[in-house]
Short mmCIF file of N, CA, C and O and ligand atoms in Angstrom, two decimals:
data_model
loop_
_atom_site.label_atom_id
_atom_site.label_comp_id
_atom_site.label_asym_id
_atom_site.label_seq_id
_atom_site.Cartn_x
_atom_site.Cartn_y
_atom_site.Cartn_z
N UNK I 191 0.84 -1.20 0.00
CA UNK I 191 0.00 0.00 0.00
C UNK I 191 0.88 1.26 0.00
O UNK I 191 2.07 1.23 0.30
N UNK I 192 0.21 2.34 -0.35
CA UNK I 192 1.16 3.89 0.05
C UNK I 192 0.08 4.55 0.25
O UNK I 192 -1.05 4.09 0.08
N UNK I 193 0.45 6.11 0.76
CA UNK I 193 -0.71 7.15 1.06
C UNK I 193 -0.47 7.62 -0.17
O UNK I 193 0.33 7.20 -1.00
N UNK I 194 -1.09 8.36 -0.24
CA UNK I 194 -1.64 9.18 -1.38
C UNK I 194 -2.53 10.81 -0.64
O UNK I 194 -3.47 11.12 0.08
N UNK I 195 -1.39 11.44 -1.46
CA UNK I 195 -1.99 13.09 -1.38
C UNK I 195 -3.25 13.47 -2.15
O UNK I 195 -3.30 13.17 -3.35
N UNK I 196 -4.17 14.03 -1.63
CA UNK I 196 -5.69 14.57 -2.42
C UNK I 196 -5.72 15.84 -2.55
O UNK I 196 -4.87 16.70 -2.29
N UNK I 197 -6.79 15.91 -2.99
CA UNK I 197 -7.32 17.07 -3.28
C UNK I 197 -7.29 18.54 -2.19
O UNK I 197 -7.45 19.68 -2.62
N UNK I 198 -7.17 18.37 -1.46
CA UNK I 198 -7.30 19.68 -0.55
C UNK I 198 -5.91 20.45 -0.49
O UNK I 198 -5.93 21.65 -0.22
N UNK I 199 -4.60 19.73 -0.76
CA UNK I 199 -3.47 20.11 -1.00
C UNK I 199 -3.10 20.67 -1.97
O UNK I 199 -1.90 20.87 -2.14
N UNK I 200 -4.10 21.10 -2.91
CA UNK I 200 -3.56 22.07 -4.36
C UNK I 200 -3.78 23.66 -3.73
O UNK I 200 -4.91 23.95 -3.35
N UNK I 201 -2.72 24.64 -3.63
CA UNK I 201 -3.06 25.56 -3.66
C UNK I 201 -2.55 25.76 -1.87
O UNK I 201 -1.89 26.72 -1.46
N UNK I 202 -2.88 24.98 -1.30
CA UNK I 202 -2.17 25.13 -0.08
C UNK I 202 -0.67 24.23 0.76
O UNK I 202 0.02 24.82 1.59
N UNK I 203 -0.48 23.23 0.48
CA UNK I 203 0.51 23.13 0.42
C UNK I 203 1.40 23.55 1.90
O UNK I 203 2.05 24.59 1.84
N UNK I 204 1.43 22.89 3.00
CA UNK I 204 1.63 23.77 4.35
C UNK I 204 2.65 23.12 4.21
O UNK I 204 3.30 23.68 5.09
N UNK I 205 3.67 21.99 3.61
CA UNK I 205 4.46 21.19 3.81
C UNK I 205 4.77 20.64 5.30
O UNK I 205 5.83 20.07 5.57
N UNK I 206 3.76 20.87 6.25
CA UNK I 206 4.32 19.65 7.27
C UNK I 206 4.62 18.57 7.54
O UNK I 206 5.10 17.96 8.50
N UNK I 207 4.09 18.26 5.93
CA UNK I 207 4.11 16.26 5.80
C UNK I 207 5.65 16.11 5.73
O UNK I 207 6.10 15.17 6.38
N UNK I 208 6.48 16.82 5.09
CA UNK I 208 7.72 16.80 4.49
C UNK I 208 8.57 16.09 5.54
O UNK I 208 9.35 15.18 5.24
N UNK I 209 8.39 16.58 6.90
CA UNK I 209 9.44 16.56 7.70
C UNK I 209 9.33 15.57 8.49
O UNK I 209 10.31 15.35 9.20
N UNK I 210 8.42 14.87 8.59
CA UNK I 210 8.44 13.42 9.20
C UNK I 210 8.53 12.08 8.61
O UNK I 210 8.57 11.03 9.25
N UNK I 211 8.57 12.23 7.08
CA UNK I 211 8.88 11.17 6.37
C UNK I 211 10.26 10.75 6.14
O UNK I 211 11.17 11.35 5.55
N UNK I 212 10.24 9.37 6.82
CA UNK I 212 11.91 8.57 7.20
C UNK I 212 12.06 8.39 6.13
O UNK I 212 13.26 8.12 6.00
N UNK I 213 11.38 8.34 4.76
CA UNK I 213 12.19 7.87 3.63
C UNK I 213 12.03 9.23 2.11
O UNK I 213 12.44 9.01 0.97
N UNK I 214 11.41 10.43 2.53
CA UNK I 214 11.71 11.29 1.71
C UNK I 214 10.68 10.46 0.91
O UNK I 214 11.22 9.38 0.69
N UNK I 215 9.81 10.48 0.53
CA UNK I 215 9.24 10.41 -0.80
C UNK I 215 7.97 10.99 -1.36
O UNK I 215 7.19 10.42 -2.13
N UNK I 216 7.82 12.67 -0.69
CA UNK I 216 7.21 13.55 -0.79
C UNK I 216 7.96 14.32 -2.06
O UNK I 216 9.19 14.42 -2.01
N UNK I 217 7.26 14.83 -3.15
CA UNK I 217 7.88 15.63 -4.49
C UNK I 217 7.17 16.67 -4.53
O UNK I 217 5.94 16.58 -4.59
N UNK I 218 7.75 17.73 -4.50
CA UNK I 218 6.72 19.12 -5.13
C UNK I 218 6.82 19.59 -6.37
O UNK I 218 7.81 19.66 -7.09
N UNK I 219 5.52 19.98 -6.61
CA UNK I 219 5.64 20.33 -7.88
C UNK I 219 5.18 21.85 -7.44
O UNK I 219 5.18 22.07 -6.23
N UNK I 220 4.74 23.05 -8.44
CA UNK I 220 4.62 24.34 -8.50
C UNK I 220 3.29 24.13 -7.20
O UNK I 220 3.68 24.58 -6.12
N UNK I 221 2.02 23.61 -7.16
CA UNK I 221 1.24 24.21 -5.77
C UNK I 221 0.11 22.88 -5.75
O UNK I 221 -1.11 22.82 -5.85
N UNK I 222 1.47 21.59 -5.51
CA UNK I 222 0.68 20.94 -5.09
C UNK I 222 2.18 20.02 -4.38
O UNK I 222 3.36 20.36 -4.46
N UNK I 223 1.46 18.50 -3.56
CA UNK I 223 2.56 17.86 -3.24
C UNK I 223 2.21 16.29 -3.61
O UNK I 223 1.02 16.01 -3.67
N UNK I 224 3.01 15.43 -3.83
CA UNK I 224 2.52 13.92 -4.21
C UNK I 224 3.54 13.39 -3.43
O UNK I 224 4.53 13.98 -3.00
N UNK I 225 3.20 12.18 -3.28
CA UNK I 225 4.02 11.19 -2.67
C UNK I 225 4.16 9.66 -3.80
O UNK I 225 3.34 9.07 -4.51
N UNK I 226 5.86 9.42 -3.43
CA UNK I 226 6.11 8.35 -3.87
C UNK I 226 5.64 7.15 -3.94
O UNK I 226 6.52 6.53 -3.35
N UNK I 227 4.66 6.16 -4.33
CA UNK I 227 4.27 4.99 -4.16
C UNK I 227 5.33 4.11 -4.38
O UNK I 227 5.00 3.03 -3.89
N UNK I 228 6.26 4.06 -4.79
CA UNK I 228 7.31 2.87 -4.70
C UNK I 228 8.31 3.28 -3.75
O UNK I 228 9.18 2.43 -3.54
N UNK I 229 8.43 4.51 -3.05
CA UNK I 229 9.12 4.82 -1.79
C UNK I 229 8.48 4.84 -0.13
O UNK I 229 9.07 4.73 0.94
N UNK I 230 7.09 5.03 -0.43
CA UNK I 230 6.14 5.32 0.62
C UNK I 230 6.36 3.96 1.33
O UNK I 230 6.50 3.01 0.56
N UNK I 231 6.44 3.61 3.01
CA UNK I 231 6.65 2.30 3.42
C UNK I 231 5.48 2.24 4.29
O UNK I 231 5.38 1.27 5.04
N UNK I 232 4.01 3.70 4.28
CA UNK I 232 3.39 2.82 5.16
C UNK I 232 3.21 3.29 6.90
O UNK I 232 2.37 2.94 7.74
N UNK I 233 4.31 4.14 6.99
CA UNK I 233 4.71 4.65 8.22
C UNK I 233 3.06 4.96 9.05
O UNK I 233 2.55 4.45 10.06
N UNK I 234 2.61 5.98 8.13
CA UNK I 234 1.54 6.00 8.58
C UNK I 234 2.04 7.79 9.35
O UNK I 234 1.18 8.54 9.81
N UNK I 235 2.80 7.97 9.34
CA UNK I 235 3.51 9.40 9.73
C UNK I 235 2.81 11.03 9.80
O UNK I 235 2.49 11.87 10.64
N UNK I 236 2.82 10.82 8.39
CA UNK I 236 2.51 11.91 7.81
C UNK I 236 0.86 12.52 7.77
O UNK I 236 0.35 13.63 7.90
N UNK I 237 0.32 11.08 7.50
CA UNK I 237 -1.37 11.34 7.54
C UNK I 237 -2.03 12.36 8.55
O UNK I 237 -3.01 13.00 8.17
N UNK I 238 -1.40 12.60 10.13
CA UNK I 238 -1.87 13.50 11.35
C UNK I 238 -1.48 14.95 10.83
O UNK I 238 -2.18 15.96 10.77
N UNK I 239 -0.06 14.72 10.45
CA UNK I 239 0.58 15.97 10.02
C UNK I 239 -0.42 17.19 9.70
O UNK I 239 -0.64 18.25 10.29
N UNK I 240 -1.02 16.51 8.37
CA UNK I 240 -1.03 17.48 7.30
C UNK I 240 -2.21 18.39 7.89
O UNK I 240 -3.21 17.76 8.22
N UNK I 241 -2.25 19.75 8.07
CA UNK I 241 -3.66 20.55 8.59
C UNK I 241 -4.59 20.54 7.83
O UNK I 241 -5.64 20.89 8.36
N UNK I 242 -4.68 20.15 6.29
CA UNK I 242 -5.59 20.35 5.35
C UNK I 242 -5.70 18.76 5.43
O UNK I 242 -6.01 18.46 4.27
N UNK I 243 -5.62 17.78 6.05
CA UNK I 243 -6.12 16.62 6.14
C UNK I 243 -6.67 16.17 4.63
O UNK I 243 -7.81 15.92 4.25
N UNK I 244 -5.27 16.15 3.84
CA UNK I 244 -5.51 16.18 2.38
C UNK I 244 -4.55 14.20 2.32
O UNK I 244 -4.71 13.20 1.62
N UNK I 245 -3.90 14.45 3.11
CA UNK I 245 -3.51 12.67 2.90
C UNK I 245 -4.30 11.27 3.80
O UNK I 245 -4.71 10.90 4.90
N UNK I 246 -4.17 10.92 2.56
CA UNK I 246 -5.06 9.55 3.08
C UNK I 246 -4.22 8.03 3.05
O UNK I 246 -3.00 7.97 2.92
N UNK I 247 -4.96 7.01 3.15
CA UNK I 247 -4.25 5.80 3.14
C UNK I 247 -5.07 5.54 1.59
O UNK I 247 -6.20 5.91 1.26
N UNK I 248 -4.18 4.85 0.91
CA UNK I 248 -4.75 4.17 -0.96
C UNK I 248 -5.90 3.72 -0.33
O UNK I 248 -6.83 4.53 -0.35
N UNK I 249 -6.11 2.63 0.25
CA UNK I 249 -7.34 2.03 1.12
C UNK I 249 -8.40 2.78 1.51
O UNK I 249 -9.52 2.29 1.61
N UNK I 250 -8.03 4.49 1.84
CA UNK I 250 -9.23 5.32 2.00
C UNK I 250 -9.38 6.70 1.66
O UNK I 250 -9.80 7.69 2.26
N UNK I 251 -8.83 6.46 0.37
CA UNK I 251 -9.25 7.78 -0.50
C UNK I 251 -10.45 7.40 -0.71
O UNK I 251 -10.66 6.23 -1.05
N UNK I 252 -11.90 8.65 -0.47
CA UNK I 252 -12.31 9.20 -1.04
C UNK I 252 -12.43 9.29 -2.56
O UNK I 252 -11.67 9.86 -3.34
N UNK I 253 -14.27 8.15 -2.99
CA UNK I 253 -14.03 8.01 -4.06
C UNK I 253 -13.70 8.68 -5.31
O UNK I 253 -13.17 8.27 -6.34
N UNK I 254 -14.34 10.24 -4.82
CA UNK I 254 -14.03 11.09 -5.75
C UNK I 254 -12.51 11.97 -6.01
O UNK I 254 -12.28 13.03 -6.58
N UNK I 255 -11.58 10.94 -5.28
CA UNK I 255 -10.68 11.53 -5.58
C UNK I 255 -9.71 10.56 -5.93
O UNK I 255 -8.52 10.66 -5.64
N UNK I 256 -10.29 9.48 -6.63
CA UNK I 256 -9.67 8.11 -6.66
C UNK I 256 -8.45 8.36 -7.85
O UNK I 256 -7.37 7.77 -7.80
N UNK I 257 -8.76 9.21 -8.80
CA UNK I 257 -8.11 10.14 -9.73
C UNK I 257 -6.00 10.31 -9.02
O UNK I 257 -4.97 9.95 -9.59
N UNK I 258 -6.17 10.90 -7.83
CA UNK I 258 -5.00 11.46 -7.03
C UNK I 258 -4.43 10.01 -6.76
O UNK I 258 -3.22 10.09 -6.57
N UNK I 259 -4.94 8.63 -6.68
CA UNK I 259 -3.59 7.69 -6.63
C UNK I 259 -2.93 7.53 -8.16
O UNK I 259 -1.70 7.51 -8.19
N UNK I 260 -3.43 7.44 -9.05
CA UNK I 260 -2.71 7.16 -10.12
C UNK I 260 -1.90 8.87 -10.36
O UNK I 260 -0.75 8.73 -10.77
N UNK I 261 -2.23 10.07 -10.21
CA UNK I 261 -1.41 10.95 -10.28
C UNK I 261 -0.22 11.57 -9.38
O UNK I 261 0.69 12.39 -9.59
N UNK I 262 -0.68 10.74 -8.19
CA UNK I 262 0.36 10.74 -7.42
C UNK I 262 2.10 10.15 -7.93
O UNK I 262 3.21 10.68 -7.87
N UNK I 263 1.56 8.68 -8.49
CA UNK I 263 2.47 8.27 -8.85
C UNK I 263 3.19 8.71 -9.94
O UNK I 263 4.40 8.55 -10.11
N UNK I 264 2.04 9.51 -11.00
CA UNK I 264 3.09 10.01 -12.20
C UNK I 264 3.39 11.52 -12.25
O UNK I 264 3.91 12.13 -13.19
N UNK I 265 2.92 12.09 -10.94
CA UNK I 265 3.92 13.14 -10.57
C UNK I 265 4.79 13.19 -9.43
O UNK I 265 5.30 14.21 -8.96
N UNK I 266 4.94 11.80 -8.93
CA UNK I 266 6.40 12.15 -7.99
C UNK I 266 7.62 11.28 -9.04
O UNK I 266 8.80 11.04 -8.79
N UNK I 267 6.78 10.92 -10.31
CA UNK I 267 8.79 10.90 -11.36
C UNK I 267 8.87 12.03 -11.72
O UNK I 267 10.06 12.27 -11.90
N UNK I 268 8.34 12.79 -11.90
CA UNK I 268 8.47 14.36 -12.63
C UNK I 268 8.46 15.31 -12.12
O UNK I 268 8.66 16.30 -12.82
N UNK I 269 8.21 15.55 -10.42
CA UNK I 269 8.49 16.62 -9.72
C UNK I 269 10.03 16.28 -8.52
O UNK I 269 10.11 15.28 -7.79
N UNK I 270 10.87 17.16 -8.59
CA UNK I 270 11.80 17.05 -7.61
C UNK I 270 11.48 16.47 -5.95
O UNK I 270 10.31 16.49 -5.59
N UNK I 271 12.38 16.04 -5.13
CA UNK I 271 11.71 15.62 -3.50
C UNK I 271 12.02 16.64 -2.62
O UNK I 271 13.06 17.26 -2.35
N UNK I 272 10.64 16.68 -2.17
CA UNK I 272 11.24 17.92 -0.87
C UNK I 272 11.09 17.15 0.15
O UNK I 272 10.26 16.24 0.10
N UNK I 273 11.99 17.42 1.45
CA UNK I 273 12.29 17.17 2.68
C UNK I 273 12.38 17.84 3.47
O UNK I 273 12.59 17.28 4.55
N UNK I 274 12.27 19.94 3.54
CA UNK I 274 12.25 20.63 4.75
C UNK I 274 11.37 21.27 4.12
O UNK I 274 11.20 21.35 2.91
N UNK I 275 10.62 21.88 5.22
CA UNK I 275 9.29 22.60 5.44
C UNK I 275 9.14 23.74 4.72
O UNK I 275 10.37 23.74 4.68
N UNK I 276 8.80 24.80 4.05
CA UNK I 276 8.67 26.19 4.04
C UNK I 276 7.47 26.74 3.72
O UNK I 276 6.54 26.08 3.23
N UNK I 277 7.43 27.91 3.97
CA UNK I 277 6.09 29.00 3.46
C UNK I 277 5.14 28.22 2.69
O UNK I 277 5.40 27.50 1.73
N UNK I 278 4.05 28.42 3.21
CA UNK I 278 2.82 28.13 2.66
C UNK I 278 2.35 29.26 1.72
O UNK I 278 2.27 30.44 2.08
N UNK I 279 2.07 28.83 0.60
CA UNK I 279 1.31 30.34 -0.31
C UNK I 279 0.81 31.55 0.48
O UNK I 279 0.51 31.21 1.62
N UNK I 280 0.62 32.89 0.22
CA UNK I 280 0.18 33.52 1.32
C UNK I 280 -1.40 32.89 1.63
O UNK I 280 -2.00 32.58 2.65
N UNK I 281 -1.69 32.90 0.24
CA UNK I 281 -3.47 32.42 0.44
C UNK I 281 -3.72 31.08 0.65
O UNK I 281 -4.68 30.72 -0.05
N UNK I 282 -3.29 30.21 1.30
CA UNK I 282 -3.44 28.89 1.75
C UNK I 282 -4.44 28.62 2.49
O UNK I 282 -5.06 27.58 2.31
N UNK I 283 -4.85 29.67 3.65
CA UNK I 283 -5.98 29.65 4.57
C UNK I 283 -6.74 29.53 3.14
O UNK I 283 -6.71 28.57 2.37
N UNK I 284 -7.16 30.28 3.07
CA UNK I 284 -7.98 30.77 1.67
C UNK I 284 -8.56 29.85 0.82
O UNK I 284 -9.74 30.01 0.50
N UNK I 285 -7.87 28.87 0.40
CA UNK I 285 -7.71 27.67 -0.06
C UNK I 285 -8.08 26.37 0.52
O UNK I 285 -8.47 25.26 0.16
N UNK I 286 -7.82 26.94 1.44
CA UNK I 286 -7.97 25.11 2.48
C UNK I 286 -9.51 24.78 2.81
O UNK I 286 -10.23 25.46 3.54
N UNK I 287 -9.80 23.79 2.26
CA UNK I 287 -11.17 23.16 2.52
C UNK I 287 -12.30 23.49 1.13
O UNK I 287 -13.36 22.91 0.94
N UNK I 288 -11.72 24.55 0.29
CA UNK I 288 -12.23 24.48 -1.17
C UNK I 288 -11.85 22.85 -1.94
O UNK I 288 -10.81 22.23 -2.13
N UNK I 289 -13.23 22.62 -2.23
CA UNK I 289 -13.51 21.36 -2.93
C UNK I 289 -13.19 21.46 -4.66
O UNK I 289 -13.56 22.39 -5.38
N UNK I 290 -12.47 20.36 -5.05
CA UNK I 290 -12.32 20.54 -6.22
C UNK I 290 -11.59 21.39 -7.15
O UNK I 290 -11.91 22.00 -8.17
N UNK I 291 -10.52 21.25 -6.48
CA UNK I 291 -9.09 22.38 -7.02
C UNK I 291 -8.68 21.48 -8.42
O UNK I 291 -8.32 22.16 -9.38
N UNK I 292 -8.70 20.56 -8.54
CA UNK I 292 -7.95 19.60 -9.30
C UNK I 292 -7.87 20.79 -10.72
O UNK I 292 -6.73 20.95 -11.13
N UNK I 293 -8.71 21.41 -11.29
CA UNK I 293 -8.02 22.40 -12.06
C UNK I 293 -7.43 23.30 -12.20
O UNK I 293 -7.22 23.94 -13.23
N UNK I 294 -6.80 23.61 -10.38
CA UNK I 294 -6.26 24.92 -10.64
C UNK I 294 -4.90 23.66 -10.05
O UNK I 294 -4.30 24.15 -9.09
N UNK I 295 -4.52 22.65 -10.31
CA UNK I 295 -3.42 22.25 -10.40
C UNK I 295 -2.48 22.42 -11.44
O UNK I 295 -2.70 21.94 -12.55
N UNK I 296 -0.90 23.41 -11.07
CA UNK I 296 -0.35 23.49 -11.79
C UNK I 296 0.80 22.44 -12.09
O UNK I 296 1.42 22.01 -11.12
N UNK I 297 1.14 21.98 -13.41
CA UNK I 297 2.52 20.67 -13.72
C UNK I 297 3.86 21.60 -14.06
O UNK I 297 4.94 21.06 -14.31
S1 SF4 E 462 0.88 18.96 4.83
FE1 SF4 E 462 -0.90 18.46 3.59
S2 SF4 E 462 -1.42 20.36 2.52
FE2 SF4 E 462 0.65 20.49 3.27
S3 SF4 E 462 1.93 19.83 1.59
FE3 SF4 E 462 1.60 18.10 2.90
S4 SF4 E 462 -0.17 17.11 1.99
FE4 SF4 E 462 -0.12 19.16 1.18
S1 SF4 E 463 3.24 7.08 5.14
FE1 SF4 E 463 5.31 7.40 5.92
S2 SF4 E 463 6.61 6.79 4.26
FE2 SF4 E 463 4.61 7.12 3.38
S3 SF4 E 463 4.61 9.24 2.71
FE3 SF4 E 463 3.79 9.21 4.76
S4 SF4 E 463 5.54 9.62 6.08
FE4 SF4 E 463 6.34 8.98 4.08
#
């Protein structure tokens, strides 16, 4: 299994998940974050972290966002890995808990 980042993380982005993952396999891209499925071990870590309670377990995504496991995986080969925390967009509050960002995701 791996977690998988959703939908509530486009646009806000608080990176707290970053810093508790023992194996790095969080990637950012421009204003969103994915996680590695062939690095993810499961920890189970990160899921409390996140304030926008945007990560889930594969097992319980949210069907309408069933979309975010297969893109998870084909944007953490194509976005770099982050591992320390920084600035959240200014408008992140702003953002957080708006349904259905998936188009204002930028690649
Ligand atoms: S803590 Fe949540 S909202 Fe922030 S980057 Fe990680 S998954 Fe996205
Ligand atoms: S479950 Fe653990 S290994 Fe997987 S992304 Fe979260 S912190 Fe990293």
């Amino acid at each position: 299994m791996t977690f998988v980042v959703g939908d509530n993380c486009i646009k806000c982005k608080f990176t707290d998940c970053v810093e508790v993952c023992p194996v790095d396999c969080f990637h950012e891209g421009p204003n969103f974050l994915v996680i590695d499925p062939d690095e993810c071990i499961d920890c189970t870590l990160c899921e409390p972290e996140c304030p926008a309670e945007a990560i889930f377990a594969e097992d319980d995504v949210p069907r309408e966002q069933l979309e975010f496991i297969a893109l998870n995986a084909q944007l953490a080969k194509e976005w770099p890995v982050i591992t320390e925390m920084k600035d959240a967009p200014e408008d992140a509050e702003e953002w957080n808990g708006k349904k259905n960002k998936l188009e204002y995701l930028e690649r």
